[in-house]
Structure formats: structure tokens, C-alpha cells
Amino acid sequence: DGEITADAFKSQLADVGVQACFARLGIGIDQQSALFELLDLDGSGKVSLQEFTQGIQLLQASVSRADINCLFHTHASLQKQLQDLVYACRDFTDMAYELRARVSAPAAEGLPTATSCSFLELKPPCSDALVQSQDGLCAAEKPARTSSTKAVVAVHAAAATAVTAAAAEAALAAVAAELVRAPMDSISTGSCNMQVARPLPGSISDEQHFLT
């Protein structure tokens, strides 16, 4: 797993080649237990590849165990502060979502909300069937959990457009049905109560008067 224990480290130090490598680095291996403790930066009882590299660099800089402990505690403190900052950001995000949900809610009881408006006040009265189909369309378009005001506006704008189109189609169908049921003589020129204006004397259309 890329980590070495204290016993495995001691057995490796018995190798002459490993001793020569430490000698070239200027690191004494007389006290093997103390050397392993210096390399074990997190005190887990195992030395990882990263810990070994950092420990060798610190030993070459003549850093004592006290300095390593101070560095380790500083690192742990910074890591804890970073973790607390992450938790604070999560809490702030939750508060922002909750505030947005409250803003999208009605300001007072009795006012139409963004998620329950049936758009009845946006169109002229129509049949009960159209009202029912409209309410069903709004219920189908309503998202399960609305977290954005822009999303609410977009969803209900689309629903309002669909309802307006349905109302227009219903009105056209009603007009067509009335025309089909009406008798042909009711739409003749005699029943239109239209009077043709007589041409004024002296006008071009009054050819007889114009010629005389």
C-alpha cells in the first residue's frame, strides 16, 4: 500500500546498499528508532512515500524532532481550520437556499403564490372544461422542488402561453360551431341590416347626374 512499518524499516536499514544511500545523504542511521520517528510525520506508526521524502529533506536541513512536531501541529491546525471553513460554506449555502424559498413564498396570506397560481385572472372567462384542463396543466408543469425564482417564472410563463393558446382554440371552435348551426338565410345580405349609401349628386358615381 506504499507504506512501511518500523520493523520493515529496520530490516531495510540492515542492507549495505541502503546504508550507503543514507551516508551519501549525510544522514546517520545509528539510532534507527529515532530515525523512523523523525520520518513518521503524522505519528501513525507507518511511513508513506510522501512522509519519507519530506522527512529526508528535513533531516538534510538539520531539523530537530521538536521542529518537526511544531510543523506537524501547525499543519494539523491549518487543516482543521480549512475543514471548519468548508462546513461554514455548506451552512451558508443551505441558508441561501432557505432564504430563496422564503422570498418565492407569498408575502401575505391570500395572495397567489408562484407555484399555485392558476392564471384564471390572466384570461377572460371560459368553460369549466377549459378551467380544469388549465389547472391540470399548471399542476403538471409545477416542479417538485423549486429552488430558483427564474425557474418558477419560466415554468409558469410556458404554462400561461399554453393556456392562452387553448383558450384561443376553444373560442375559434365555438365560433365555428355557431356558424355551422346558423341557417344560410340568416347570413344573407337582406338580414345584415346594411343600407347601401346612395351616390351624392354631382359625384362621379352618379353618372346620370354627372352627364346632365
Coordinates of N, CA and C in Angstrom, one line a residue:
D1 N 0.8 -1.2 0.0 CA 0.0 0.0 0.0 C 0.9 1.3 0.0
G2 N 2.2 1.1 -0.2 CA 3.0 2.3 -0.3 C 3.5 2.8 1.0
E3 N 3.3 2.1 2.1 CA 3.7 2.5 3.5 C 4.6 1.4 4.1
I4 N 5.5 1.8 5.0 CA 6.4 0.9 5.6 C 6.3 1.0 7.1
T5 N 6.4 -0.1 7.8 CA 6.3 -0.1 9.2 C 7.7 0.0 9.8
A6 N 7.7 0.1 11.2 CA 9.0 0.3 11.9 C 9.9 -0.9 11.7
D7 N 9.3 -2.1 11.8 CA 10.1 -3.4 11.7 C 10.6 -3.5 10.3
A8 N 9.8 -3.2 9.3 CA 10.3 -3.3 7.9 C 11.3 -2.3 7.6
F9 N 11.2 -1.1 8.2 CA 12.2 -0.1 8.0 C 13.6 -0.5 8.6
K10 N 13.5 -1.1 9.8 CA 14.8 -1.6 10.4 C 15.4 -2.7 9.6
S11 N 14.6 -3.6 9.1 CA 15.2 -4.7 8.2 C 15.8 -4.1 7.0
Q12 N 15.2 -3.1 6.4 CA 15.8 -2.5 5.2 C 17.1 -1.8 5.5
L13 N 17.2 -1.2 6.7 CA 18.4 -0.5 7.1 C 19.6 -1.5 7.3
A14 N 19.3 -2.7 7.4 CA 20.4 -3.7 7.5 C 21.1 -4.0 6.2
D15 N 20.5 -3.5 5.1 CA 21.1 -3.7 3.8 C 22.2 -2.7 3.6
V16 N 23.4 -3.1 3.1 CA 24.5 -2.3 3.0 C 24.3 -1.2 1.9
G17 N 23.5 -1.5 0.9 CA 23.2 -0.5 -0.2 C 22.4 0.6 0.4
V18 N 21.4 0.3 1.3 CA 20.6 1.3 1.9 C 21.4 2.2 2.8
Q19 N 22.3 1.6 3.5 CA 23.2 2.4 4.4 C 24.1 3.3 3.6
A20 N 24.6 2.9 2.4 CA 25.4 3.7 1.6 C 24.6 4.9 1.1
C21 N 23.3 4.7 0.8 CA 22.4 5.8 0.3 C 22.2 6.8 1.4
F22 N 22.0 6.4 2.6 CA 21.8 7.3 3.7 C 23.1 8.1 4.0
A23 N 24.3 7.4 3.8 CA 25.6 8.0 4.1 C 25.8 9.1 3.0
R24 N 25.4 8.9 1.8 CA 25.6 9.9 0.8 C 24.7 11.1 1.0
L25 N 23.6 10.9 1.7 CA 22.7 12.0 2.0 C 23.1 12.7 3.3
G26 N 24.1 12.1 4.0 CA 24.6 12.8 5.2 C 23.7 12.5 6.4
I27 N 23.0 11.4 6.4 CA 22.1 11.1 7.5 C 22.6 9.8 8.2
G28 N 22.8 10.0 9.5 CA 23.3 8.8 10.2 C 22.1 7.9 10.6
I29 N 22.5 6.6 10.6 CA 21.4 5.6 10.9 C 21.8 4.8 12.2
D30 N 22.5 5.5 13.1 CA 22.9 4.8 14.3 C 21.7 4.5 15.2
Q31 N 20.8 5.5 15.3 CA 19.6 5.3 16.1 C 18.4 5.1 15.1
Q32 N 18.2 3.8 14.8 CA 17.2 3.5 13.8 C 15.7 3.9 14.3
S33 N 15.5 3.7 15.6 CA 14.1 4.0 16.1 C 13.9 5.5 16.0
A34 N 14.9 6.3 16.4 CA 14.7 7.8 16.4 C 14.6 8.2 14.9
L35 N 15.3 7.6 14.0 CA 15.2 8.0 12.6 C 13.8 7.7 12.0
F36 N 13.2 6.5 12.4 CA 11.9 6.2 12.0 C 10.9 7.2 12.5
E37 N 11.0 7.6 13.8 CA 10.1 8.5 14.4 C 10.2 9.9 13.7
L38 N 11.4 10.3 13.3 CA 11.5 11.6 12.6 C 10.8 11.5 11.2
L39 N 10.9 10.3 10.6 CA 10.3 10.2 9.3 C 8.7 10.0 9.4
D40 N 8.3 9.5 10.5 CA 6.8 9.3 10.7 C 6.2 10.6 11.2
L41 N 5.9 11.5 10.2 CA 5.4 12.9 10.5 C 4.1 12.9 11.2
D42 N 3.2 12.0 10.8 CA 1.8 12.1 11.4 C 1.7 11.1 12.6
G43 N 2.7 10.4 12.9 CA 2.7 9.6 14.1 C 1.8 8.4 14.0
S44 N 1.5 7.9 12.8 CA 0.6 6.8 12.6 C 1.3 5.4 12.7
G45 N 2.6 5.4 12.9 CA 3.3 4.1 13.0 C 3.8 3.6 11.7
K46 N 3.4 4.3 10.6 CA 3.8 3.9 9.3 C 4.4 5.1 8.5
V47 N 5.3 4.9 7.6 CA 5.9 6.0 6.9 C 5.5 5.8 5.4
S48 N 4.8 6.8 4.9 CA 4.4 6.7 3.5 C 5.5 7.3 2.6
L49 N 5.4 7.2 1.3 CA 6.4 7.7 0.4 C 6.5 9.2 0.5
Q50 N 5.4 9.9 0.7 CA 5.4 11.4 0.8 C 6.1 11.7 2.2
E51 N 5.8 11.0 3.2 CA 6.4 11.3 4.5 C 7.9 11.0 4.5
F52 N 8.3 10.0 3.8 CA 9.7 9.6 3.7 C 10.5 10.7 2.9
T53 N 9.9 11.2 1.8 CA 10.6 12.3 1.1 C 10.7 13.6 1.9
Q54 N 9.6 14.0 2.5 CA 9.6 15.2 3.3 C 10.6 15.0 4.5
G55 N 10.5 13.9 5.1 CA 11.4 13.7 6.3 C 12.9 13.7 5.9
I56 N 13.3 13.1 4.8 CA 14.7 13.2 4.3 C 15.1 14.6 4.1
Q57 N 14.2 15.4 3.4 CA 14.5 16.8 3.2 C 14.7 17.6 4.5
L58 N 13.9 17.3 5.5 CA 14.0 18.0 6.8 C 15.3 17.5 7.5
L59 N 15.6 16.3 7.4 CA 16.8 15.8 8.1 C 18.1 16.4 7.4
Q60 N 18.1 16.6 6.1 CA 19.2 17.2 5.4 C 19.4 18.6 5.8
A61 N 18.3 19.3 6.2 CA 18.3 20.7 6.7 C 18.6 20.8 8.2
S62 N 19.0 19.6 8.8 CA 19.3 19.6 10.2 C 18.2 20.1 11.1
V63 N 17.0 19.6 10.8 CA 15.8 19.9 11.5 C 15.7 18.9 12.7
S64 N 15.4 19.4 13.8 CA 15.2 18.5 15.0 C 13.8 18.0 15.1
R65 N 13.6 17.0 16.0 CA 12.3 16.4 16.2 C 11.3 17.5 16.7
A66 N 11.8 18.4 17.5 CA 10.9 19.4 18.0 C 10.4 20.3 16.9
D67 N 11.2 20.6 15.9 CA 10.8 21.4 14.8 C 9.8 20.6 13.9
I68 N 10.0 19.3 13.8 CA 9.1 18.5 13.0 C 7.7 18.5 13.7
N69 N 7.7 18.3 15.0 CA 6.5 18.3 15.8 C 5.7 19.6 15.6
C70 N 6.5 20.7 15.7 CA 5.9 22.0 15.6 C 5.2 22.2 14.2
L71 N 6.0 21.7 13.2 CA 5.5 21.8 11.8 C 4.2 20.9 11.6
F72 N 4.3 19.8 12.2 CA 3.1 18.9 12.1 C 1.9 19.5 12.8
H73 N 2.0 20.0 14.0 CA 0.9 20.6 14.7 C 0.4 21.8 13.9
T74 N 1.3 22.6 13.3 CA 0.8 23.7 12.5 C 0.0 23.3 11.3
H75 N 0.5 22.2 10.7 CA -0.2 21.7 9.5 C -1.6 21.1 9.9
A76 N -1.7 20.4 11.1 CA -2.9 19.9 11.6 C -3.9 21.0 11.9
S77 N -3.4 22.1 12.5 CA -4.3 23.3 12.8 C -4.8 23.9 11.6
L78 N -4.0 24.1 10.5 CA -4.4 24.7 9.3 C -5.5 23.8 8.6
Q79 N -5.2 22.5 8.7 CA -6.2 21.5 8.1 C -7.5 21.6 8.8
K80 N -7.5 21.7 10.1 CA -8.8 21.8 10.8 C -9.5 23.1 10.5
Q81 N -8.8 24.2 10.4 CA -9.4 25.5 10.0 C -10.0 25.4 8.6
L82 N -9.3 24.8 7.7 CA -9.9 24.6 6.4 C -11.1 23.8 6.4
Q83 N -11.2 22.7 7.2 CA -12.3 21.9 7.3 C -13.5 22.6 7.9
D84 N -13.2 23.5 8.9 CA -14.3 24.3 9.5 C -14.8 25.3 8.5
L85 N -13.9 25.8 7.6 CA -14.4 26.8 6.6 C -15.3 26.1 5.6
V86 N -15.0 24.8 5.3 CA -15.8 24.1 4.3 C -17.2 23.9 4.9
Y87 N -17.3 23.5 6.2 CA -18.6 23.3 6.9 C -19.4 24.6 6.9
A88 N -18.6 25.7 7.2 CA -19.3 27.0 7.2 C -19.9 27.4 5.8
C89 N -19.2 27.1 4.8 CA -19.7 27.3 3.4 C -20.9 26.5 3.1
R90 N -20.9 25.2 3.6 CA -22.1 24.4 3.4 C -23.3 25.0 4.1
D91 N -23.1 25.4 5.4 CA -24.2 26.0 6.1 C -24.7 27.3 5.4
F92 N -23.8 28.1 4.9 CA -24.2 29.3 4.2 C -25.0 29.0 3.0
T93 N -24.6 27.9 2.3 CA -25.4 27.5 1.1 C -26.8 27.1 1.4
D94 N -26.9 26.3 2.5 CA -28.2 25.9 3.0 C -29.1 27.1 3.3
M95 N -28.5 28.1 4.0 CA -29.2 29.3 4.4 C -29.7 30.1 3.2
A96 N -28.8 30.1 2.2 CA -29.2 30.8 0.9 C -30.3 30.2 0.2
Y97 N -30.4 28.8 0.2 CA -31.5 28.1 -0.4 C -32.8 28.4 0.4
E98 N -32.7 28.4 1.7 CA -33.8 28.6 2.5 C -34.4 30.0 2.3
L99 N -33.5 31.0 2.3 CA -33.9 32.4 2.1 C -34.6 32.5 0.7
R100 N -34.0 31.9 -0.3 CA -34.6 32.0 -1.6 C -36.0 31.4 -1.7
A101 N -36.2 30.3 -0.9 CA -37.5 29.7 -0.9 C -38.5 30.6 -0.1
R102 N -38.0 31.3 0.9 CA -38.9 32.2 1.6 C -39.3 33.4 0.7
V103 N -38.4 33.9 -0.1 CA -38.7 35.0 -0.9 C -39.7 34.6 -2.0
S104 N -39.6 33.4 -2.5 CA -40.6 33.0 -3.5 C -41.9 32.7 -2.9
A105 N -42.1 32.6 -1.6 CA -43.4 32.3 -1.0 C -44.2 33.6 -1.0
P106 N -45.5 33.5 -0.7 CA -46.4 34.7 -0.7 C -46.0 35.6 0.4
A107 N -46.1 36.9 0.2 CA -45.8 37.9 1.2 C -46.9 37.9 2.3
A108 N -48.1 37.7 1.9 CA -49.2 37.7 2.9 C -50.2 36.6 2.5
E109 N -50.9 36.1 3.5 CA -51.9 35.0 3.2 C -53.0 35.5 2.3
G110 N -53.4 34.7 1.4 CA -54.4 35.1 0.5 C -53.9 35.5 -0.9
L111 N -52.6 35.9 -1.0 CA -52.1 36.3 -2.3 C -51.7 35.0 -3.1
P112 N -51.8 35.0 -4.4 CA -51.4 33.9 -5.2 C -49.9 33.7 -5.1
T113 N -49.5 32.4 -5.0 CA -48.1 32.1 -4.9 C -47.6 31.8 -6.3
A114 N -46.2 31.7 -6.4 CA -45.6 31.4 -7.7 C -45.9 30.0 -8.2
T115 N -46.1 29.1 -7.2 CA -46.3 27.7 -7.5 C -47.7 27.2 -7.5
S116 N -48.7 28.1 -7.1 CA -50.1 27.7 -7.1 C -51.0 28.5 -7.9
C117 N -50.5 29.5 -8.6 CA -51.3 30.4 -9.5 C -51.9 29.6 -10.6
S118 N -53.2 29.7 -10.8 CA -53.9 29.0 -11.9 C -54.1 29.9 -13.1
F119 N -53.7 31.1 -13.1 CA -53.7 32.0 -14.2 C -55.2 32.3 -14.6
L120 N -56.1 32.2 -13.7 CA -57.5 32.5 -14.0 C -57.7 34.0 -14.3
E121 N -56.9 34.8 -13.6 CA -57.1 36.3 -13.7 C -56.4 36.8 -15.0
L122 N -55.7 36.0 -15.7 CA -54.9 36.4 -16.9 C -55.7 36.2 -18.2
K123 N -56.9 35.7 -18.1 CA -57.6 35.4 -19.4 C -59.1 35.6 -19.1
P124 N -59.9 35.8 -20.2 CA -61.4 36.0 -20.0 C -62.0 34.7 -19.5
P125 N -63.3 34.8 -19.0 CA -63.9 33.6 -18.5 C -64.2 32.6 -19.7
C126 N -64.0 31.3 -19.4 CA -64.2 30.3 -20.4 C -65.0 29.2 -19.7
S127 N -65.1 28.1 -20.4 CA -65.9 26.9 -19.9 C -65.2 26.2 -18.8
D128 N -66.0 25.4 -18.0 CA -65.4 24.7 -16.9 C -64.4 23.7 -17.3
A129 N -64.6 23.1 -18.5 CA -63.7 22.1 -19.0 C -62.3 22.7 -19.3
L130 N -62.3 24.0 -19.8 CA -61.0 24.6 -20.1 C -60.3 25.0 -18.8
V131 N -61.1 25.4 -17.8 CA -60.5 25.7 -16.5 C -59.9 24.5 -15.9
Q132 N -60.5 23.3 -15.9 CA -60.0 22.1 -15.4 C -58.7 21.7 -16.1
S133 N -58.7 21.8 -17.5 CA -57.5 21.5 -18.2 C -56.4 22.4 -17.9
Q134 N -56.7 23.7 -17.6 CA -55.7 24.6 -17.3 C -55.1 24.3 -16.0
D135 N -55.9 24.0 -14.9 CA -55.3 23.7 -13.6 C -54.5 22.4 -13.7
G136 N -54.9 21.4 -14.5 CA -54.1 20.2 -14.7 C -52.8 20.5 -15.3
L137 N -52.8 21.4 -16.3 CA -51.5 21.8 -16.9 C -50.6 22.5 -16.0
C138 N -51.1 23.4 -15.1 CA -50.2 24.0 -14.2 C -49.7 23.1 -13.1
A139 N -50.5 22.1 -12.7 CA -50.0 21.1 -11.8 C -49.0 20.2 -12.4
A140 N -49.1 19.9 -13.7 CA -48.1 19.1 -14.3 C -46.8 19.8 -14.5
E141 N -46.9 21.1 -14.8 CA -45.7 21.9 -15.1 C -45.0 22.3 -13.8
K142 N -45.6 22.2 -12.6 CA -45.0 22.6 -11.4 C -43.9 21.7 -11.0
P143 N -42.7 22.2 -10.7 CA -41.6 21.3 -10.3 C -41.8 20.8 -8.9
A144 N -41.1 19.6 -8.6 CA -41.3 19.0 -7.3 C -40.7 19.9 -6.2
R145 N -39.5 20.5 -6.5 CA -38.8 21.3 -5.6 C -38.3 22.5 -6.3
T146 N -38.8 23.7 -6.1 CA -38.3 24.9 -6.8 C -37.3 25.6 -6.0
S147 N -36.1 25.7 -6.5 CA -35.0 26.4 -5.8 C -34.6 27.7 -6.5
S148 N -35.2 28.0 -7.6 CA -34.8 29.2 -8.3 C -36.0 30.0 -8.8
T149 N -36.0 31.3 -8.5 CA -37.1 32.2 -8.9 C -37.2 32.2 -10.4
K150 N -36.0 32.3 -11.1 CA -36.1 32.3 -12.6 C -36.7 31.0 -13.1
A151 N -36.5 29.9 -12.5 CA -37.1 28.6 -12.9 C -38.6 28.7 -12.8
V152 N -39.1 29.3 -11.7 CA -40.5 29.4 -11.4 C -41.2 30.3 -12.5
V153 N -40.5 31.4 -12.8 CA -41.1 32.3 -13.8 C -41.1 31.7 -15.2
A154 N -40.1 30.9 -15.5 CA -40.0 30.3 -16.8 C -41.1 29.2 -17.0
V155 N -41.3 28.4 -15.9 CA -42.3 27.3 -16.0 C -43.7 27.9 -16.1
H156 N -44.0 28.9 -15.3 CA -45.4 29.4 -15.4 C -45.6 30.3 -16.6
A157 N -44.6 30.9 -17.1 CA -44.7 31.6 -18.4 C -45.1 30.6 -19.5
A158 N -44.4 29.5 -19.5 CA -44.8 28.4 -20.5 C -46.2 27.9 -20.3
A159 N -46.6 27.8 -19.0 CA -48.0 27.3 -18.8 C -49.0 28.3 -19.2
A160 N -48.7 29.6 -19.0 CA -49.6 30.7 -19.4 C -49.7 30.7 -20.9
T161 N -48.6 30.6 -21.6 CA -48.7 30.5 -23.1 C -49.6 29.4 -23.6
A162 N -49.4 28.2 -23.0 CA -50.2 27.1 -23.4 C -51.7 27.3 -23.1
V163 N -52.0 27.9 -21.9 CA -53.4 28.1 -21.6 C -54.0 29.1 -22.5
T164 N -53.3 30.2 -22.8 CA -53.8 31.2 -23.8 C -54.1 30.6 -25.1
A165 N -53.2 29.7 -25.6 CA -53.4 29.0 -26.9 C -54.6 28.1 -26.8
A166 N -54.8 27.4 -25.7 CA -56.0 26.6 -25.5 C -57.3 27.4 -25.5
A167 N -57.3 28.6 -24.9 CA -58.4 29.4 -24.8 C -58.8 30.0 -26.2
A168 N -57.7 30.3 -27.0 CA -58.0 30.8 -28.4 C -58.6 29.7 -29.2
E169 N -58.1 28.5 -29.1 CA -58.6 27.3 -29.9 C -60.1 27.1 -29.5
A170 N -60.4 27.2 -28.2 CA -61.8 26.9 -27.7 C -62.7 28.0 -28.3
A171 N -62.2 29.3 -28.3 CA -63.1 30.4 -28.9 C -63.3 30.2 -30.3
L172 N -62.3 29.8 -31.1 CA -62.5 29.5 -32.5 C -63.4 28.4 -32.8
A173 N -63.3 27.3 -32.0 CA -64.2 26.2 -32.1 C -65.6 26.6 -31.8
A174 N -65.9 27.5 -30.8 CA -67.2 27.9 -30.5 C -67.8 28.7 -31.7
V175 N -67.0 29.6 -32.3 CA -67.4 30.4 -33.4 C -67.8 29.5 -34.6
A176 N -66.9 28.5 -34.8 CA -67.2 27.6 -36.0 C -68.5 26.8 -35.7
A177 N -68.7 26.4 -34.5 CA -69.9 25.7 -34.2 C -71.2 26.5 -34.4
E178 N -71.1 27.8 -34.0 CA -72.2 28.7 -34.2 C -72.5 28.9 -35.7
L179 N -71.4 29.1 -36.5 CA -71.6 29.3 -37.9 C -72.2 28.0 -38.6
V180 N -71.9 26.8 -38.1 CA -72.5 25.6 -38.7 C -73.9 25.5 -38.3
R181 N -74.3 25.9 -37.1 CA -75.7 25.8 -36.7 C -76.6 26.8 -37.3
A182 N -76.0 28.0 -37.7 CA -76.8 29.1 -38.2 C -77.3 28.8 -39.6
P183 N -78.6 29.1 -39.9 CA -79.2 28.9 -41.3 C -78.5 29.8 -42.3
M184 N -78.5 29.4 -43.5 CA -77.8 30.2 -44.6 C -78.5 31.5 -44.8
D185 N -79.9 31.6 -44.7 CA -80.6 32.8 -45.0 C -80.3 33.9 -43.9
S186 N -79.8 33.4 -42.7 CA -79.5 34.4 -41.7 C -78.3 35.2 -41.9
I187 N -77.5 34.7 -42.9 CA -76.3 35.5 -43.2 C -76.3 36.1 -44.6
S188 N -77.6 36.1 -45.2 CA -77.8 36.8 -46.5 C -77.7 38.3 -46.3
T189 N -77.6 38.9 -47.5 CA -77.5 40.4 -47.4 C -78.7 41.1 -46.9
G190 N -79.9 40.4 -47.0 CA -81.1 41.0 -46.5 C -81.2 41.1 -45.0
S191 N -80.5 40.2 -44.3 CA -80.6 40.2 -42.9 C -79.4 40.9 -42.2
C192 N -78.6 41.5 -43.0 CA -77.4 42.1 -42.4 C -77.7 43.5 -42.0
N193 N -78.9 44.1 -42.3 CA -79.3 45.4 -41.9 C -78.3 46.4 -42.4
M194 N -77.8 46.2 -43.6 CA -76.8 47.1 -44.2 C -77.5 47.9 -45.3
Q195 N -77.4 49.2 -45.3 CA -78.0 50.0 -46.3 C -76.9 50.6 -47.2
V196 N -77.1 50.5 -48.5 CA -76.2 51.0 -49.4 C -76.4 52.5 -49.6
A197 N -75.3 53.2 -49.4 CA -75.5 54.7 -49.5 C -75.7 55.1 -50.9
R198 N -76.7 56.0 -51.1 CA -76.9 56.5 -52.4 C -75.8 57.5 -52.8
P199 N -75.5 57.4 -54.1 CA -74.4 58.4 -54.5 C -74.9 59.8 -54.4
L200 N -74.0 60.6 -54.0 CA -74.3 62.1 -53.9 C -74.4 62.7 -55.2
P201 N -75.3 63.7 -55.4 CA -75.5 64.4 -56.7 C -74.2 65.1 -57.0
G202 N -73.8 64.9 -58.2 CA -72.5 65.6 -58.7 C -71.3 64.8 -58.5
S203 N -71.4 63.6 -57.9 CA -70.3 62.7 -57.7 C -70.0 61.9 -59.0
I204 N -68.9 61.3 -59.1 CA -68.5 60.5 -60.3 C -69.4 59.3 -60.4
S205 N -69.8 58.7 -59.3 CA -70.6 57.5 -59.3 C -72.0 57.8 -59.8
D206 N -72.5 59.1 -59.6 CA -73.8 59.4 -60.2 C -73.6 59.8 -61.6
E207 N -73.6 58.8 -62.5 CA -73.2 59.1 -63.9 C -74.3 59.9 -64.6
Q208 N -75.6 59.6 -64.3 CA -76.6 60.3 -65.0 C -76.6 61.8 -64.6
H209 N -76.5 62.1 -63.3 CA -76.5 63.5 -62.9 C -75.2 64.2 -63.4
F210 N -74.1 63.4 -63.4 CA -72.8 64.0 -63.9 C -72.9 64.4 -65.3
L211 N -73.6 63.5 -66.2 CA -73.6 63.8 -67.6 C -74.6 64.9 -67.9
T212 N -75.6 65.1 -67.1 CA -76.6 66.2 -67.3 C -76.0 67.5 -66.8

